[in-house]
Amino acid sequence: LGSTILQLLATYPRSIIGIMLIVAAAGLAKAARDCLTGEAFFIVFMTAIFSLQPNNTAIGFLAGVITYLTLRIRNKIITDRT
């Protein structure tokens, strides 16, 4: 089944597959926006943006973790000031 799908995708031009991926990502982003608010959406957004790096989704994961930790530290600093 996997090799059949790869053969099917190989027949499409890369530009069409890229557009299909962008449309799918936009749909997922809309669903995430409706489910998540504020900081949670920002973390998902940063993870998704950095996951667009070709052949390396680990960069997206690390960007999400770094964003989460940065926001957590910022919130702790703000809370300690008050």
PDB file of C-alpha atoms in Angstrom:
ATOM      1  CA  LEU A   1       0.000   0.000   0.000  1.00  0.00           C
ATOM      2  CA  GLY A   2       2.790   2.449   0.900  1.00  0.00           C
ATOM      3  CA  SER A   3       4.690   1.882  -2.324  1.00  0.00           C
ATOM      4  CA  THR A   4       1.470   2.330  -4.316  1.00  0.00           C
ATOM      5  CA  ILE A   5       0.838   5.704  -2.681  1.00  0.00           C
ATOM      6  CA  LEU A   6       4.422   6.776  -3.353  1.00  0.00           C
ATOM      7  CA  GLN A   7       4.058   5.833  -7.018  1.00  0.00           C
ATOM      8  CA  LEU A   8       0.810   7.792  -7.212  1.00  0.00           C
ATOM      9  CA  LEU A   9       2.389  10.859  -5.608  1.00  0.00           C
ATOM     10  CA  ALA A  10       5.399  10.591  -7.928  1.00  0.00           C
ATOM     11  CA  THR A  11       3.085  11.174 -10.901  1.00  0.00           C
ATOM     12  CA  TYR A  12       1.958  14.570  -9.556  1.00  0.00           C
ATOM     13  CA  PRO A  13       4.142  17.648 -10.047  1.00  0.00           C
ATOM     14  CA  ARG A  14       5.798  18.819  -6.826  1.00  0.00           C
ATOM     15  CA  SER A  15       4.107  22.204  -7.082  1.00  0.00           C
ATOM     16  CA  ILE A  16       0.655  20.598  -6.902  1.00  0.00           C
ATOM     17  CA  ILE A  17       1.667  18.448  -3.931  1.00  0.00           C
ATOM     18  CA  GLY A  18       3.047  21.565  -2.233  1.00  0.00           C
ATOM     19  CA  ILE A  19      -0.230  23.408  -2.728  1.00  0.00           C
ATOM     20  CA  MET A  20      -2.154  20.394  -1.406  1.00  0.00           C
ATOM     21  CA  LEU A  21       0.038  20.392   1.709  1.00  0.00           C
ATOM     22  CA  ILE A  22      -0.471  24.126   2.236  1.00  0.00           C
ATOM     23  CA  VAL A  23      -4.258  23.753   1.969  1.00  0.00           C
ATOM     24  CA  ALA A  24      -4.200  20.824   4.415  1.00  0.00           C
ATOM     25  CA  ALA A  25      -2.008  22.811   6.811  1.00  0.00           C
ATOM     26  CA  ALA A  26      -4.379  25.780   6.634  1.00  0.00           C
ATOM     27  CA  GLY A  27      -7.299  23.517   7.515  1.00  0.00           C
ATOM     28  CA  LEU A  28      -5.418  22.067  10.460  1.00  0.00           C
ATOM     29  CA  ALA A  29      -4.378  25.541  11.595  1.00  0.00           C
ATOM     30  CA  LYS A  30      -7.998  26.681  11.540  1.00  0.00           C
ATOM     31  CA  ALA A  31      -9.023  23.710  13.655  1.00  0.00           C
ATOM     32  CA  ALA A  32      -6.153  24.365  16.064  1.00  0.00           C
ATOM     33  CA  ARG A  33      -7.101  28.039  16.293  1.00  0.00           C
ATOM     34  CA  ASP A  34     -10.657  27.112  17.224  1.00  0.00           C
ATOM     35  CA  CYS A  35      -9.491  24.645  19.889  1.00  0.00           C
ATOM     36  CA  LEU A  36      -6.537  26.510  21.332  1.00  0.00           C
ATOM     37  CA  THR A  37      -6.226  30.018  22.643  1.00  0.00           C
ATOM     38  CA  GLY A  38      -3.370  32.387  23.320  1.00  0.00           C
ATOM     39  CA  GLU A  39      -0.076  30.796  24.227  1.00  0.00           C
ATOM     40  CA  ALA A  40      -1.088  27.246  23.302  1.00  0.00           C
ATOM     41  CA  PHE A  41      -1.880  28.317  19.739  1.00  0.00           C
ATOM     42  CA  PHE A  42       1.398  30.236  19.531  1.00  0.00           C
ATOM     43  CA  ILE A  43       3.327  27.093  20.533  1.00  0.00           C
ATOM     44  CA  VAL A  44       1.485  25.030  17.907  1.00  0.00           C
ATOM     45  CA  PHE A  45       2.099  27.763  15.323  1.00  0.00           C
ATOM     46  CA  MET A  46       5.838  27.929  16.010  1.00  0.00           C
ATOM     47  CA  THR A  47       6.126  24.144  15.904  1.00  0.00           C
ATOM     48  CA  ALA A  48       4.300  24.007  12.573  1.00  0.00           C
ATOM     49  CA  ILE A  49       6.334  26.818  11.003  1.00  0.00           C
ATOM     50  CA  PHE A  50       9.658  25.251  11.927  1.00  0.00           C
ATOM     51  CA  SER A  51       8.449  21.789  10.893  1.00  0.00           C
ATOM     52  CA  LEU A  52       8.330  23.036   7.310  1.00  0.00           C
ATOM     53  CA  GLN A  53      12.082  22.554   7.128  1.00  0.00           C
ATOM     54  CA  PRO A  54      12.684  19.898   4.498  1.00  0.00           C
ATOM     55  CA  ASN A  55      13.501  16.431   5.799  1.00  0.00           C
ATOM     56  CA  ASN A  56      13.809  17.415   9.452  1.00  0.00           C
ATOM     57  CA  THR A  57      10.752  17.647  11.682  1.00  0.00           C
ATOM     58  CA  ALA A  58      13.006  17.516  14.750  1.00  0.00           C
ATOM     59  CA  ILE A  59      13.665  21.227  14.215  1.00  0.00           C
ATOM     60  CA  GLY A  60       9.938  21.865  14.573  1.00  0.00           C
ATOM     61  CA  PHE A  61       9.799  19.804  17.748  1.00  0.00           C
ATOM     62  CA  LEU A  62      12.734  21.683  19.255  1.00  0.00           C
ATOM     63  CA  ALA A  63      11.189  25.021  18.281  1.00  0.00           C
ATOM     64  CA  GLY A  64       7.975  24.011  20.041  1.00  0.00           C
ATOM     65  CA  VAL A  65       9.824  22.957  23.187  1.00  0.00           C
ATOM     66  CA  ILE A  66      11.912  26.138  23.225  1.00  0.00           C
ATOM     67  CA  THR A  67       8.811  28.286  22.694  1.00  0.00           C
ATOM     68  CA  TYR A  68       7.000  26.491  25.515  1.00  0.00           C
ATOM     69  CA  LEU A  69       9.905  26.866  27.929  1.00  0.00           C
ATOM     70  CA  THR A  70      10.410  30.519  26.993  1.00  0.00           C
ATOM     71  CA  LEU A  71       6.745  31.335  27.605  1.00  0.00           C
ATOM     72  CA  ARG A  72       6.789  29.412  30.874  1.00  0.00           C
ATOM     73  CA  ILE A  73       9.849  31.337  32.121  1.00  0.00           C
ATOM     74  CA  ARG A  74       8.280  34.623  31.006  1.00  0.00           C
ATOM     75  CA  ASN A  75       5.052  33.826  32.871  1.00  0.00           C
ATOM     76  CA  LYS A  76       7.015  32.916  36.007  1.00  0.00           C
ATOM     77  CA  ILE A  77       8.914  36.219  35.879  1.00  0.00           C
ATOM     78  CA  ILE A  78       5.675  38.156  35.430  1.00  0.00           C
ATOM     79  CA  THR A  79       4.025  36.256  38.304  1.00  0.00           C
ATOM     80  CA  ASP A  80       6.990  36.840  40.630  1.00  0.00           C
ATOM     81  CA  ARG A  81       6.875  40.593  39.994  1.00  0.00           C
ATOM     82  CA  THR A  82       3.296  40.879  41.219  1.00  0.00           C
TER      83      THR A  82
END
